[in-house]
Each structure stands twice: as structure tokens, then as C-alpha cells.
C-alpha positions in Angstrom: 21.7 7.1 14.4 22.7 6.1 10.9 23.9 9.0 8.7 22.3 8.0 5.4 24.2 10.6 3.5 27.6 9.2 4.5 26.3 5.7 4.2 25.2 6.3 0.6 28.5 8.0 -0.2 30.5 5.0 1.3 28.5 2.5 -0.7 28.9 4.6 -3.9 32.7 4.8 -3.3 32.9 1.0 -2.7 30.8 0.3 -5.8 33.0 2.6 -7.9 36.2 1.0 -6.6 35.0 -2.5 -7.3 33.5 -1.8 -10.7 36.6 0.2 -11.8 38.5 -3.0 -11.8 36.3 -4.4 -14.5 36.5 -3.8 -18.3 34.1 -1.3 -19.7 31.7 -3.8 -21.2 31.5 -5.6 -17.8 30.9 -2.3 -16.0 27.9 -1.6 -18.3 26.7 -5.2 -17.7 26.8 -4.8 -13.9 25.0 -1.5 -14.0 22.3 -2.8 -16.3 21.9 -5.9 -14.1 21.4 -3.7 -11.0 18.8 -1.5 -12.8 16.9 -4.6 -14.1 17.0 -6.1 -10.6 15.5 -2.9 -9.2 12.7 -2.9 -11.8 12.1 -6.6 -11.1 11.8 -6.1 -7.4 9.6 -3.0 -7.8 7.3 -4.9 -10.3 6.9 -7.9 -7.9 6.2 -5.5 -5.1 3.5 -3.6 -7.0 1.9 -7.0 -8.1 1.7 -8.0 -4.4 0.6 -4.5 -3.4 -2.4 -4.1 -5.6 -3.6 -7.7 -4.9 -3.4 -7.0 -1.2 -4.8 -3.5 -1.0 -7.6 -4.0 -3.6 -9.5 -6.3 -1.2 -12.0 -4.5 1.0 -11.3 -7.0 3.9 -7.6 -7.4 3.5 -6.9 -9.3 6.7 -9.5 -12.0 7.0 -8.6 -12.9 10.6 -12.2 -12.9 11.7 -11.3 -12.4 15.4 -14.9 -12.5 16.3 -14.8 -16.3 15.9 -13.1 -16.3 19.3 -16.1 -14.6 20.9 -17.7 -17.5 22.8 -19.6 -15.4 25.3 -23.3 -16.3 25.7 -24.2 -13.1 27.6 -25.8 -10.7 25.0 -24.1 -7.5 26.4 -20.7 -9.1 26.8 -20.9 -10.7 23.4 -21.7 -7.4 21.7 -18.9 -5.7 23.7 -16.4 -8.4 22.6 -17.6 -8.2 19.0 -17.0 -4.4 18.9 -13.6 -4.9 20.6 -12.5 -7.5 18.1 -13.8 -5.4 15.2 -11.8 -2.4 16.5 -8.6 -4.4 16.8 -8.9 -6.0 13.4 -10.1 -3.2 11.2 -9.2 0.0 13.0 -5.8 -1.0 14.4 -4.3 -3.9 12.5 -5.5 -3.0 9.0 -4.3 0.6 8.9 -1.0 -0.6 10.3 -0.5 -3.1 7.5 -1.6 -0.6 4.9 1.0 1.8 6.4 3.8 -0.7 6.0 2.9 -1.2 2.3 2.7 2.6 1.9 6.2 3.0 3.6 7.8 0.5 1.3 6.2 2.0 -1.8 7.5 5.4 -0.8 11.0 4.0 -0.4 10.8 2.6 -3.9 9.7 6.0 -5.2 12.7 7.6 -3.6 15.0 5.3 -5.5 13.0 5.5 -8.8 12.7 9.3 -9.0 14.9 12.3 -8.7 14.4 16.1 -8.2 11.3 15.4 -6.1 11.2 16.5 -2.4 10.3 13.9 0.1 7.1 15.7 0.9 6.0 15.4 -2.8 6.9 11.7 -2.8 4.9 11.0 0.4 1.9 12.9 -1.1 2.0 11.0 -4.3 2.4 7.6 -2.5 -0.4 8.5 0.0 -2.7 9.6 -2.8 -2.2 6.3 -4.7 -2.7 4.1 -1.6 -5.7 6.1 -0.6 -7.3 5.9 -4.0 -6.7 2.1 -4.1 -8.3 1.7 -0.6 -11.3 4.0 -1.4 -12.2 2.3 -4.6 -11.9 -1.1 -2.9 -15.0 -0.3 -1.0 -16.8 0.5 -4.3 -15.4 -2.2 -6.6 -12.4 -4.4 -6.0 -11.9 -4.9 -9.7 -11.6 -1.1 -10.1 -9.2 -1.0 -7.2 -7.0 -3.6 -8.8 -6.9 -1.7 -12.0 -5.9 1.5 -10.2 -3.3 -0.5 -8.2 -1.6 -1.5 -11.4 -2.1 1.7 -13.5 -0.6 4.4 -11.2 2.5 2.6 -10.0 3.5 1.2 -13.4 2.9 4.5 -15.0 5.3 6.1 -12.5 7.8 3.3 -13.4 7.4 4.1 -17.1 7.9 7.8 -16.5 11.0 7.1 -14.4 12.5 4.8 -17.0 12.1 7.5 -19.7 14.3 9.8 -17.5 17.8 9.9 -19.1 19.4 9.7 -15.6 17.4 6.7 -14.6 20.1 4.2 -15.7 22.6 5.6 -13.3 23.7 3.6 -10.2 25.2 6.8 -8.8 21.8 8.5 -8.8 20.2 5.5 -6.9 22.9 5.5 -4.3 22.7 9.3 -3.9 19.0 8.9 -3.0 20.0 7.6 0.4 20.3 11.1 1.6 16.5 11.5 1.3 15.7 8.7 3.7 16.1 10.6 7.0 13.4 13.1 5.8 11.2 10.1 5.0 11.3 8.9 8.6 10.7 12.4 9.9 7.5 13.0 7.9 5.9 9.6 7.4 4.1 9.4 10.7 1.8 12.2 9.6 0.5 9.9 6.9 0.0 7.1 9.5 -2.7 9.2 11.1 -4.2 10.0 7.7 -4.4 6.3 6.8 -6.0 5.4 10.1 -8.6 8.2 9.8 -9.3 7.2 6.2 -9.9 3.6 7.0 -12.1 4.5 9.9 -14.3 6.7 7.7 -14.5 4.1 5.0 -15.5 1.4 7.5 -18.2 3.6 9.0 -19.6 4.5 5.6 -19.5 0.8 4.5 -21.3 -0.2 7.8 -24.0 2.5 7.2 -24.6 1.5 3.6 -24.8 -2.2 4.6 -27.6 -1.3 7.0 -29.6 0.4 4.3 -28.9 -2.5 2.0 -30.1 -5.0 4.6 -33.2 -2.9 5.2 -34.0 -2.8 1.4 -33.5 -6.6 1.2 -35.9 -7.2 4.1 -38.5 -4.9 2.4 -38.2 -6.8 -0.9 -38.6 -10.1 0.9 -41.7 -8.9 2.7 -43.2 -7.6 -0.6 -42.6 -11.0 -2.3 -44.4 -12.7 0.6 -47.4 -10.4 0.3 -47.7 -10.8 -3.5 -50.7 -13.1 -4.3 -49.9 -16.2 -6.2 -51.3 -16.5 -9.7 -53.5 -19.5 -10.0 
């Protein structure tokens, strides 16, 4: 198993050995470049993240198109099975991957925060984006941009943010990340299941209201 504490220390020692050979202005240039690169990668990731998670149906596989059965009972069984695979298994897993990467970014961007707090912050942001996606995808996209970039702004204002040593030292938090993250996988799966059930129930009421409105329009006498 990788010892991230030793690994981070080795990388930091190698970095310090290499950069010490450069003049002072070059050392500052390299450090600034690495910080800018981290911000760039984080910004691109957040841009992809909110565009992905803000969609209510983020996969769009439509596995039910492969349901070719003509038997009514079998067709319904296959439809439920495909729905379960696509929206109850695959979707939470994909969301969990984005959540994991986002948390890793937070580990490198912040300091003096325990891994439990970082996981809670990350899970709250991801959950808020997913929940609002079922209400309004536009609102979800706004949240997906606001929270992560606000965290970035707060981190940049930290005097220790522009420190390569701080970033390398954050490696020691990664083992705790792996130990606790699977708790949030269960949370994400349960949340997505609840949202899907509620969305299905609301869609039934909506369909019923639309049918009633159509019937009322048919019954209305035409003005001559």
C-alpha cells in the first residue's frame, strides 16, 4: 500500500532539490506556474462538473431502447431492470466519481480542514447540485458554478495558498479520504433513488392533470 505521507515528503524533497539549482526569480516563476496550473485544472474540472451534474438525466443511455420484447409482462420487467441499471446503479456511480475528484481538489486547495469536513462540504455541494437539477437545471448550473468557485476564491485569499510545500504536504490526508469516502457513496445512491422516486410521482400527477385539462377542452362547447 502506498504511504502517501512518505510519498509526499519524497516529492517535496525532490522538488526542493531541483528548484534550489535555479536562481531566485526562476524559483518564483516555477512556483507561480504550478499554482496557476492547479487553478486552471480546477477551473476546467468545475466547468465540466456543473455542466454534467446540472442535468437531471445525466447519462442519456436510454437502455430501454434495447427492450424488444412483445410480451407485456416481460417488457415491463425489462423496462424496470434497464431503468434500475441506468438511473439507480450507473448514475450514482458516475456522480460518485465526480464527487471523489472534487474532494481531492479540495484537499489540495485548502488547509487546516479535517478530511471529514472536506467530505461533508463536497457531499453537500454535489447533493445541492443534484437536488436542484430536478427542480430547475438552470438553478443547478448556477449553484454548480457559485459554490466551487467561491471556495477557490476563499482559498486564493489564504496567505499560505501560494505555497508548493503546502500542496505537497496535503498528500498525507489522502489515506483518510479513501477510508471515509465509501460512506458517501451510500449517501449518493440513496439520494438519487429518493429524487428519482419523487420525480416519478410528480410526473404521474402532472400527466393526470394534463389528461384532465385535455378532457375539459374537449367538453367545452364551441362558440358559434
